[in-house]
Short mmCIF file of C-alpha atoms in Angstrom, two decimals:
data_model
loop_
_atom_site.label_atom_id
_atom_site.label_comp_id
_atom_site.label_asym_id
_atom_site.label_seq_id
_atom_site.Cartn_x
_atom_site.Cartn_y
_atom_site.Cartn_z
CA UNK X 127 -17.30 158.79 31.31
CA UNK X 128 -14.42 156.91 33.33
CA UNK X 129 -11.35 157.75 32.58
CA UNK X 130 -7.64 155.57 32.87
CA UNK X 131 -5.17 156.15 35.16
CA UNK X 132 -3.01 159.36 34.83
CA UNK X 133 -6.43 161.42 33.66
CA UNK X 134 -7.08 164.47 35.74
CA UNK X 135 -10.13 162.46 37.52
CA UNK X 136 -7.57 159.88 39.32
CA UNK X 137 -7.54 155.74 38.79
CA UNK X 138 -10.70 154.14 38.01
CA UNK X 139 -10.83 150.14 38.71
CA UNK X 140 -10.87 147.95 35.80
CA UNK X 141 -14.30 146.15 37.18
CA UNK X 142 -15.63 149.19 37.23
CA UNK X 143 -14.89 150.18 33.57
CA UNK X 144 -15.85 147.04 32.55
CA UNK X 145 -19.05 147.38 33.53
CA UNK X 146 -19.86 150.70 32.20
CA UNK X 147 -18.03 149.95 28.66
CA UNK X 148 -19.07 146.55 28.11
CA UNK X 149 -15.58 145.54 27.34
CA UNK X 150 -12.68 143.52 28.52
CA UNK X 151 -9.84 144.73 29.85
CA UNK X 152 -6.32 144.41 27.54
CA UNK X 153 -6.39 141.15 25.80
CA UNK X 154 -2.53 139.28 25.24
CA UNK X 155 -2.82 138.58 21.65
CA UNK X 156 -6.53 139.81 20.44
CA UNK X 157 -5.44 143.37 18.94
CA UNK X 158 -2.00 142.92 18.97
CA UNK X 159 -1.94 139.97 16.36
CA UNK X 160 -5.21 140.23 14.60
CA UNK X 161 -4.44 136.47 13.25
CA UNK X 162 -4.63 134.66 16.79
CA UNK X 163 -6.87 136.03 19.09
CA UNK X 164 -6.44 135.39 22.84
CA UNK X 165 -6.58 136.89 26.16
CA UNK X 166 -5.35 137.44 29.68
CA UNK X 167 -6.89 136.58 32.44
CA UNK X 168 -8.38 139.28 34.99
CA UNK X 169 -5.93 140.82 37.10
CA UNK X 170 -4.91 139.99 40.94
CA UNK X 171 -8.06 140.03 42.94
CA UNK X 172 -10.89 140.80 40.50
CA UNK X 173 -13.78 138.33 39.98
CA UNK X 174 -12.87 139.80 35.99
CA UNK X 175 -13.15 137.64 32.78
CA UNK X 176 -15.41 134.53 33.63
CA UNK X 177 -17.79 136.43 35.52
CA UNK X 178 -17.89 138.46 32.95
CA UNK X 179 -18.47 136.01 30.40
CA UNK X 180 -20.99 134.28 32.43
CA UNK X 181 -22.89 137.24 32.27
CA UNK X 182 -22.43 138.03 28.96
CA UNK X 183 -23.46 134.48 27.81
CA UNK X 184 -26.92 135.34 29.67
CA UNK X 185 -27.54 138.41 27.68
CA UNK X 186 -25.96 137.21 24.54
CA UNK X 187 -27.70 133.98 24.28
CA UNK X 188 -26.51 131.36 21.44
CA UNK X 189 -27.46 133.62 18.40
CA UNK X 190 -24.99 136.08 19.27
CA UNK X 191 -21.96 132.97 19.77
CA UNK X 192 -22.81 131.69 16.45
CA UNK X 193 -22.07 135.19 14.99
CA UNK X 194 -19.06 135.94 16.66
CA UNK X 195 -17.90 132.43 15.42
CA UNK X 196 -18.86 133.07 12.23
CA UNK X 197 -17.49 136.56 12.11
CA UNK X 198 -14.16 135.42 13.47
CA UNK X 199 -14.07 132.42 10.79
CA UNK X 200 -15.23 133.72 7.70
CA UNK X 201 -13.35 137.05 8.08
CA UNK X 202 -10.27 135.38 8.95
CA UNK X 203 -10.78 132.79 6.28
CA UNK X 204 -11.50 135.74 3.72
CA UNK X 205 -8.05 137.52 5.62
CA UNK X 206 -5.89 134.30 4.79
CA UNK X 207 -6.84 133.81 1.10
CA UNK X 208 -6.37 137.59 0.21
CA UNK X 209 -2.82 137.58 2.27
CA UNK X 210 -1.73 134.61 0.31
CA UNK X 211 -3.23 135.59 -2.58
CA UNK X 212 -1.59 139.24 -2.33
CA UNK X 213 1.98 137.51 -1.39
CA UNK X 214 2.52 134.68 -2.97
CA UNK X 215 0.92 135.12 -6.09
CA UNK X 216 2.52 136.22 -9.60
CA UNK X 217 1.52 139.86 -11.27
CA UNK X 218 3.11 139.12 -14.47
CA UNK X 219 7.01 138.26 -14.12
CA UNK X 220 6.92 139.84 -10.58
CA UNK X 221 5.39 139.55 -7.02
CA UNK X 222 4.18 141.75 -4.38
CA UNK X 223 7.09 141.91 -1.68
CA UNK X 224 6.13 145.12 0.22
CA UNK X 225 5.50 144.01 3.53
CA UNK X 226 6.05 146.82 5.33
CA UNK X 227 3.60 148.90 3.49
CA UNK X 228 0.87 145.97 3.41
CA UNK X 229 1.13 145.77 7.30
CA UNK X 230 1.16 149.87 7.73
CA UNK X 231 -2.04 150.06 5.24
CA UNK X 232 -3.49 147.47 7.97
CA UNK X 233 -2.83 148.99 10.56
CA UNK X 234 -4.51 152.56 9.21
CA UNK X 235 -7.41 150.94 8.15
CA UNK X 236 -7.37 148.80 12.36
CA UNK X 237 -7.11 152.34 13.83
CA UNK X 238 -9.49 153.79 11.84
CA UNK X 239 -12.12 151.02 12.29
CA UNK X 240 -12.18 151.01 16.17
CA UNK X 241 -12.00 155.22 16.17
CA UNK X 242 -15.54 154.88 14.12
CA UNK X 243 -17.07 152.48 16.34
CA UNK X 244 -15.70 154.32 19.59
CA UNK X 245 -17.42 157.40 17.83
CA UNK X 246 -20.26 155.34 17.39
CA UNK X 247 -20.52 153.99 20.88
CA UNK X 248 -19.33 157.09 22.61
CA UNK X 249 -15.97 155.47 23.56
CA UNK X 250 -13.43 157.73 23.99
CA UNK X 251 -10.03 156.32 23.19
CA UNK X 252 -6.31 157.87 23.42
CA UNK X 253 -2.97 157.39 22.88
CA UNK X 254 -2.05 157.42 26.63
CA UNK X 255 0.65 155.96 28.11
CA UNK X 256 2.93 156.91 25.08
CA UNK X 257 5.92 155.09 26.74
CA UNK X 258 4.40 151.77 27.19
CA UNK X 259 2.60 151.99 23.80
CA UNK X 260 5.13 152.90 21.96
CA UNK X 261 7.19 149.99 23.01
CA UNK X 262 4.15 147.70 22.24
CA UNK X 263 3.81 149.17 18.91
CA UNK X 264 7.02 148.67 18.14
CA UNK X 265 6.97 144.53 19.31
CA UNK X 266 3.67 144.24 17.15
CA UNK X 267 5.44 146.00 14.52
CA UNK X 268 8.54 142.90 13.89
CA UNK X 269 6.17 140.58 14.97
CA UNK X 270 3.86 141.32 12.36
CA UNK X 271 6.18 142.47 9.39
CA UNK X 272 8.18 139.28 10.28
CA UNK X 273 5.37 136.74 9.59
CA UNK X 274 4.49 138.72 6.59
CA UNK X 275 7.68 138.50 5.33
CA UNK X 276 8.53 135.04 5.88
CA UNK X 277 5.61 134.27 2.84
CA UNK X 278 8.34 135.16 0.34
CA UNK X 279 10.04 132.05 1.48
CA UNK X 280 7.63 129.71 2.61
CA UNK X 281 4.13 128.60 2.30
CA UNK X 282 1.28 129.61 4.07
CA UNK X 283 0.30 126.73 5.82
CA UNK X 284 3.98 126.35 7.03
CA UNK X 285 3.66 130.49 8.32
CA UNK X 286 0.19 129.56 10.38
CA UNK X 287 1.44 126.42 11.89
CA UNK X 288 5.01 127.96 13.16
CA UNK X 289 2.84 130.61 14.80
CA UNK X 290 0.55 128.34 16.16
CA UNK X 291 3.27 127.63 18.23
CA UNK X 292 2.70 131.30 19.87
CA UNK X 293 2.51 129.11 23.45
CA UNK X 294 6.24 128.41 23.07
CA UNK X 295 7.46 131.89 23.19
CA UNK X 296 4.62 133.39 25.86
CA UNK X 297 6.02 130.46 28.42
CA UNK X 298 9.41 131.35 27.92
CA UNK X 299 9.08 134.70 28.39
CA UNK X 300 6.85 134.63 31.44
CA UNK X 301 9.06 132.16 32.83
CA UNK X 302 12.34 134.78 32.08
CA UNK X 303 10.90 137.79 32.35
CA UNK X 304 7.59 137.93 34.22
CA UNK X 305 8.96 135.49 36.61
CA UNK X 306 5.49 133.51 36.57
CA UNK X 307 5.43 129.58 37.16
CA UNK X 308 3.59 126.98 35.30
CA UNK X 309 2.58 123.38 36.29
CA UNK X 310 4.62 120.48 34.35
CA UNK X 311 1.61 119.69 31.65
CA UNK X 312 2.20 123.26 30.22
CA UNK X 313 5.91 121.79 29.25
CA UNK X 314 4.45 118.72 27.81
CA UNK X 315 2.20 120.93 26.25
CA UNK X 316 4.55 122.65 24.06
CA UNK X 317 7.05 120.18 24.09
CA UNK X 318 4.29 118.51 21.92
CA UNK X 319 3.84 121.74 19.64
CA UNK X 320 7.54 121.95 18.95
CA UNK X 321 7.85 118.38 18.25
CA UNK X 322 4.63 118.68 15.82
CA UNK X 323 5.85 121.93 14.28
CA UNK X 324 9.57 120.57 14.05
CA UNK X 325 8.07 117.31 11.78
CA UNK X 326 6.21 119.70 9.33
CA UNK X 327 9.37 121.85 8.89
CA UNK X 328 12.25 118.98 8.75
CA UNK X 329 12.77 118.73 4.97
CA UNK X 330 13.31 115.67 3.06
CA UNK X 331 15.71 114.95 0.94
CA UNK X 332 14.12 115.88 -2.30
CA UNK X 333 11.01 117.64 -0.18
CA UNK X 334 10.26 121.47 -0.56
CA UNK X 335 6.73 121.11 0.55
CA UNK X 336 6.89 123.93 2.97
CA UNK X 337 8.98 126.07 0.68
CA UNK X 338 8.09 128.22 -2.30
CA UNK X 339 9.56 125.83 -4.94
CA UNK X 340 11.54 128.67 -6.35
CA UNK X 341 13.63 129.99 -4.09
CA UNK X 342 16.92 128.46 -3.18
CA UNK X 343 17.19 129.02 0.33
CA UNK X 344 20.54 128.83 2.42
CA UNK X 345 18.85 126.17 5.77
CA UNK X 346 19.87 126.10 9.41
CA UNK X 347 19.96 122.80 10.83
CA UNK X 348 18.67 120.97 7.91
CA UNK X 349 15.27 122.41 7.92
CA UNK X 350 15.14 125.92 9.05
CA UNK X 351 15.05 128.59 5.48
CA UNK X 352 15.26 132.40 6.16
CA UNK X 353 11.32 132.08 5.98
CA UNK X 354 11.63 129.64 8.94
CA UNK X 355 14.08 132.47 11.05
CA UNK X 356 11.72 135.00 10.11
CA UNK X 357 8.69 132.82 11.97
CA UNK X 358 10.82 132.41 14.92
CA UNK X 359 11.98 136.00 14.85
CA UNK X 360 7.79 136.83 14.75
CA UNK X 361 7.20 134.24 17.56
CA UNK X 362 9.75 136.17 19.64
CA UNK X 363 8.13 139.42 19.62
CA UNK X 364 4.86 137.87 20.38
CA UNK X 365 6.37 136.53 23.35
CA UNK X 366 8.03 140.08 24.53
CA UNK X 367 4.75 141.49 23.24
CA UNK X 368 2.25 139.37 25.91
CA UNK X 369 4.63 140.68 28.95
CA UNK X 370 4.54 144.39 27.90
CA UNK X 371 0.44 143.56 27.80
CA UNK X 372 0.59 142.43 30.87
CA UNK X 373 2.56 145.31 32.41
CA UNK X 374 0.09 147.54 30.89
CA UNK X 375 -2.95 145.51 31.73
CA UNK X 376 -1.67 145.65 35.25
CA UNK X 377 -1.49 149.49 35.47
CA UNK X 378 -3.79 150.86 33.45
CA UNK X 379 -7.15 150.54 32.31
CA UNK X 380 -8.44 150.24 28.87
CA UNK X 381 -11.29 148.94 26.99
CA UNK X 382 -10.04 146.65 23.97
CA UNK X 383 -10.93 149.46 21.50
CA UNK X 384 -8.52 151.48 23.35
CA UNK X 385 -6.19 149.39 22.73
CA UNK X 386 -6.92 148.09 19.04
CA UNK X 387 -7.19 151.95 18.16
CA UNK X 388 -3.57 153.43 20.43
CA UNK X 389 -1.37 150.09 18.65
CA UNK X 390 -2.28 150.45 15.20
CA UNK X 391 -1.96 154.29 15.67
CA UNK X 392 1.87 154.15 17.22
CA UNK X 393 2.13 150.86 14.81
CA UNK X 394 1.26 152.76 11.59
CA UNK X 395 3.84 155.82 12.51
CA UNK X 396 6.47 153.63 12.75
CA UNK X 397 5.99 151.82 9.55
CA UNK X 398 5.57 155.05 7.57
CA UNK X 399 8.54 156.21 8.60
CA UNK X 400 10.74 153.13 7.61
CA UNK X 401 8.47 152.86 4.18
CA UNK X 402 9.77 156.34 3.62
CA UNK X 403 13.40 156.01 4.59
CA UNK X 404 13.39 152.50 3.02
CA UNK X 405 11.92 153.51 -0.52
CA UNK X 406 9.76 150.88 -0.41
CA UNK X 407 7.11 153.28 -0.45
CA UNK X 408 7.66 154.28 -3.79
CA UNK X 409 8.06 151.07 -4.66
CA UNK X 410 4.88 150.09 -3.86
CA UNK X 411 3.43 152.78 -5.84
CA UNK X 412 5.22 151.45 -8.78
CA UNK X 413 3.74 148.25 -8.11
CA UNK X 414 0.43 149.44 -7.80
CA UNK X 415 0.62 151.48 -11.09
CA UNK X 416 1.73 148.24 -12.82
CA UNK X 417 -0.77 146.21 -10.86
CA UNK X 418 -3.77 148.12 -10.33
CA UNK X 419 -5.93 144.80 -9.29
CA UNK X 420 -4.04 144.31 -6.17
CA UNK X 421 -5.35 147.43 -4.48
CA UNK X 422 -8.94 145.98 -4.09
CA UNK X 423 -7.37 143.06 -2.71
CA UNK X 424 -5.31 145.19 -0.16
CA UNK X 425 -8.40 146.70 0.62
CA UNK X 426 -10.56 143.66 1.77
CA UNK X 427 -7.85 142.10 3.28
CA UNK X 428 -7.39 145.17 5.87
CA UNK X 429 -11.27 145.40 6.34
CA UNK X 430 -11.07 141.84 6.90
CA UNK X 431 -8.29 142.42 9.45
CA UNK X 432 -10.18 144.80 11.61
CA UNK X 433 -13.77 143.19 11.58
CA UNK X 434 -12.30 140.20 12.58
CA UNK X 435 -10.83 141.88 15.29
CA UNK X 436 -13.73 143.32 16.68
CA UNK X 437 -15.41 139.69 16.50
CA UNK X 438 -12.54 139.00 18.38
CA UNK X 439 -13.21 141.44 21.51
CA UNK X 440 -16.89 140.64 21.31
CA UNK X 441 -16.33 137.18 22.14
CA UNK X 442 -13.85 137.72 24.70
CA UNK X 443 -16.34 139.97 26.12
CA UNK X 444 -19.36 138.28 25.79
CA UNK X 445 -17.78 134.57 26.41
CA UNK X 446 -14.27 134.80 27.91
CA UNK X 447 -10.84 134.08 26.61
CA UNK X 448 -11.51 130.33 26.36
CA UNK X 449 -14.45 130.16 23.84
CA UNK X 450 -12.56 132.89 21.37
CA UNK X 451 -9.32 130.66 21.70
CA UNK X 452 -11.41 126.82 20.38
CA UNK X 453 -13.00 129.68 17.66
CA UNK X 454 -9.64 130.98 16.72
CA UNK X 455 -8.23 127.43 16.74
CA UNK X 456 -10.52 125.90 14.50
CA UNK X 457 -10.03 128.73 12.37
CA UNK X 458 -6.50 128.17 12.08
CA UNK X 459 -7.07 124.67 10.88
CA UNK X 460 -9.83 125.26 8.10
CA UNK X 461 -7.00 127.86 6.70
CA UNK X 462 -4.29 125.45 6.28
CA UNK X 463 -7.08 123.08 4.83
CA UNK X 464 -8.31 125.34 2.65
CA UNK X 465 -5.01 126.93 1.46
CA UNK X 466 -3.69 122.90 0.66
CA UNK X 467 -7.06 122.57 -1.42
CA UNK X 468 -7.06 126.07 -2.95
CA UNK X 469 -3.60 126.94 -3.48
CA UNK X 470 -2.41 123.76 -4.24
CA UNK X 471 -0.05 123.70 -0.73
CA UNK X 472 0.41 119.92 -1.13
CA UNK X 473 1.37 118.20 2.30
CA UNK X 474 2.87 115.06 3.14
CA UNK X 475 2.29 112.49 5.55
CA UNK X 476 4.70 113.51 7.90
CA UNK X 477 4.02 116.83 7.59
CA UNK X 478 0.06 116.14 8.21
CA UNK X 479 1.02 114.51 11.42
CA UNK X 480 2.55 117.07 12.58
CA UNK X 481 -0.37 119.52 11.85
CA UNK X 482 -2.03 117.30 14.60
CA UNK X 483 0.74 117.40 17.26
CA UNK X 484 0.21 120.74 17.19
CA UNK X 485 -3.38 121.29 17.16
CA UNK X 486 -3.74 118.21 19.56
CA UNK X 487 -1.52 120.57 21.73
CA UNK X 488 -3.33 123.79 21.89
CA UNK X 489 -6.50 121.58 21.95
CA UNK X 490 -5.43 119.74 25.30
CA UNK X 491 -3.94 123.61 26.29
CA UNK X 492 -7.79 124.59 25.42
CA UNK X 493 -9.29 121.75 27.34
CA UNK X 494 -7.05 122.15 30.51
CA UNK X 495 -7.80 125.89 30.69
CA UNK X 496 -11.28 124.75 30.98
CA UNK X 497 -10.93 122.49 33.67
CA UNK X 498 -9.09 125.34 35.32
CA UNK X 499 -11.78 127.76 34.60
CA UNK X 500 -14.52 125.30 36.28
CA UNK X 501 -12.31 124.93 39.53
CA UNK X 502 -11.82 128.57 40.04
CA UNK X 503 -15.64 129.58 39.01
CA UNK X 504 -16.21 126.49 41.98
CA UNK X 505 -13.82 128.08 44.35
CA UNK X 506 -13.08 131.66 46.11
CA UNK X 507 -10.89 134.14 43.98
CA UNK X 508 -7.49 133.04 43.94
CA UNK X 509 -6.30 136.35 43.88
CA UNK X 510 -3.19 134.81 41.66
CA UNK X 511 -3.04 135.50 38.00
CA UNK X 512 -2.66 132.49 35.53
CA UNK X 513 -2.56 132.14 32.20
CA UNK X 514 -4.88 130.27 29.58
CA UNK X 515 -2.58 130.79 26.90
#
């Protein structure tokens, strides 16, 4: 069995472990925000991710891309109703506002799901290199606990469209801190998400579409709530999470189950050490005792978390980082459909046409990575690595 750098047996190339694992190397977004899955490119002079996907699309065949879309949908769809159904609803006079513990019972039930299935596989998976995955951990830990929390003050569909604007932060911080350069269209790009997402959020006068209705919220600007901040605060560590990914993708090599396993395992010690310092751990149990229904629902909605994950890595695996991000995409769109229709989210015009800036954004984003997919596949390795984010 290969083993990653720093092991008693020396560096072992990432082509090279891809090949024996079956597995891509560490994906931006895939295990690291279980809601939007997408991936880096291969590193500096590999022929990496779309040879790889080539080749997987041979063996694969369509069966296996209409499960993986499938997978990703449905348990991502079954994910959204259950987090909105846990957050937002009413158990009796009170609601479920224990974020921290809902994330950290995710994460367990993540870690534990890819240890199985490495055990299963014969995988072997570790916690190695603490430093870097501890800092990781700890960027997945606000971003998630941030979006979560931001449900107690907005609606859902408002949460997934203000992180569909993920591409906003990921430029910004590979422009400031990974120094990387990107052609003009990416600006128009996400100039056109933040114009989209900035109609959906402005508030009308007498509008409180995108808020909870009962909550009187102190606004920034006219139309930015706490819930609003706390999407923006999420967004950030998103974008300081995709250059620590990269750092570590650079460096080291790891299967995705590697990583799915080491950042819910760092991810989950961190959160039950603030649940306990907190109190909201007891809390919760509280809750629970008062509310026994909503354990089956925390349940399912980790389980959901974690298959959909692995759906997640088998596509990027089998079909590259482009087909996984038109499957998460679409995903993203039935969810604020379905949440409008099922939970009675009611939009309005202008905030409908800014659901399609935004989409129309990450779908042009989508197409041009393809175009720039077909030119390099056409071409000699580049040796240069770019971003289909």
């Amino acid at each position: 069995m290969a083993s990653v750098p720093g092991s008693p047996n020396g560096i072992v190339h990432r082509t090279s472990i891809a090949k024996e694992l079956g597995e891509m190397v560490v994906e931006r977004d895939g295990p690291v925000d279980p809601e939007f899955g997408e991936s880096l490119p291969p590193a500096a002079g590999e022929k990496g991710g779309q040879e790889e996907a080539k080749e997987g699309r041979g063996q694969g065949g369509a069966w296996l891309g209409a499960v993986c879309f499938f997978g990703i949908f449905f348990s991502y769809f079954i994910y959204a109703l259950l987090q909105e159904k846990i957050t937002k609803r009413n158990f009796g006079d009170e609601r479920f506002h224990f974020f921290m513990v809902l994330v950290g019972i995710q994460c367990v039930i993540n870690a534990a799901f890819a240890k199985i299935i490495c055990l299963w596989t014969g995988k072997e998976v570790s916690l190695k290199p603490y430093r870097l995955f501890s800092v990781l951990s700890f960027t997945y830990v606000g971003a998630m606990v941030s979006s979560n929390s931001a449900l107690a003050y907005i609606t859902y569909p408002t949460q997934v469209l203000g992180k569909s604007a993920k591409p906003i932060p990921v430029l910004m911080f590979g422009v400031v801190l990974g120094r990387k350069t990107y052609p003009l269209v990416k600006y128009l790009i996400v100039l056109l998400i933040v114009v989209g997402v900035a109609l959906f959020l402005y508030k009308d006068g007498g509008s409180g579409s995108h808020s909870n209705g009962d909550v009187d919220q102190w606004r920034l600007f006219h139309f930015l709530g706490l819930g609003e901040i706390l999407v923006i605060v999420s967004l950030i560590f998103d974008g300081i999470t995709g250059v620590i990914q990269e750092r570590l993708r650079s460096k080291f090599s790891v299967h995705a189950l590697y990583m799915m396993y080491a950042v819910n395992v760092y991810s989950a010690v961190y959160l039950a050490v603030c649940v306990v310092l907190s109190g909201e751990g007891l809390e919760a149990v509280g809750f629970v005792q008062r509310h026994p229904t909503v354990i089956l629902n925390i349940l399912v909605f980790g389980v959901s978390s974690a298959i959909g994950q692995y759906f997640i890595f088998t596509t990027i695996t089998n079909f590259g980082p482009l087909t996984c991000s038109i499957f998460t995409t679409t995903r993203k769109f039935f969810t604020i459909l379905a949440s409008v229709v099922i939970f009675g989210n009611a939009l309005v015009t202008r905030q409908w046409a800014g659901v399609l800036l935004v989409f129309l954004g990450l779908g042009l984003d989508i197409f041009l990575g393809k175009g720039k997919t077909a030119a390099k596949s056409n071409g000699p390795a580049s040796g240069t690595t770019t971003s289909s984010a």
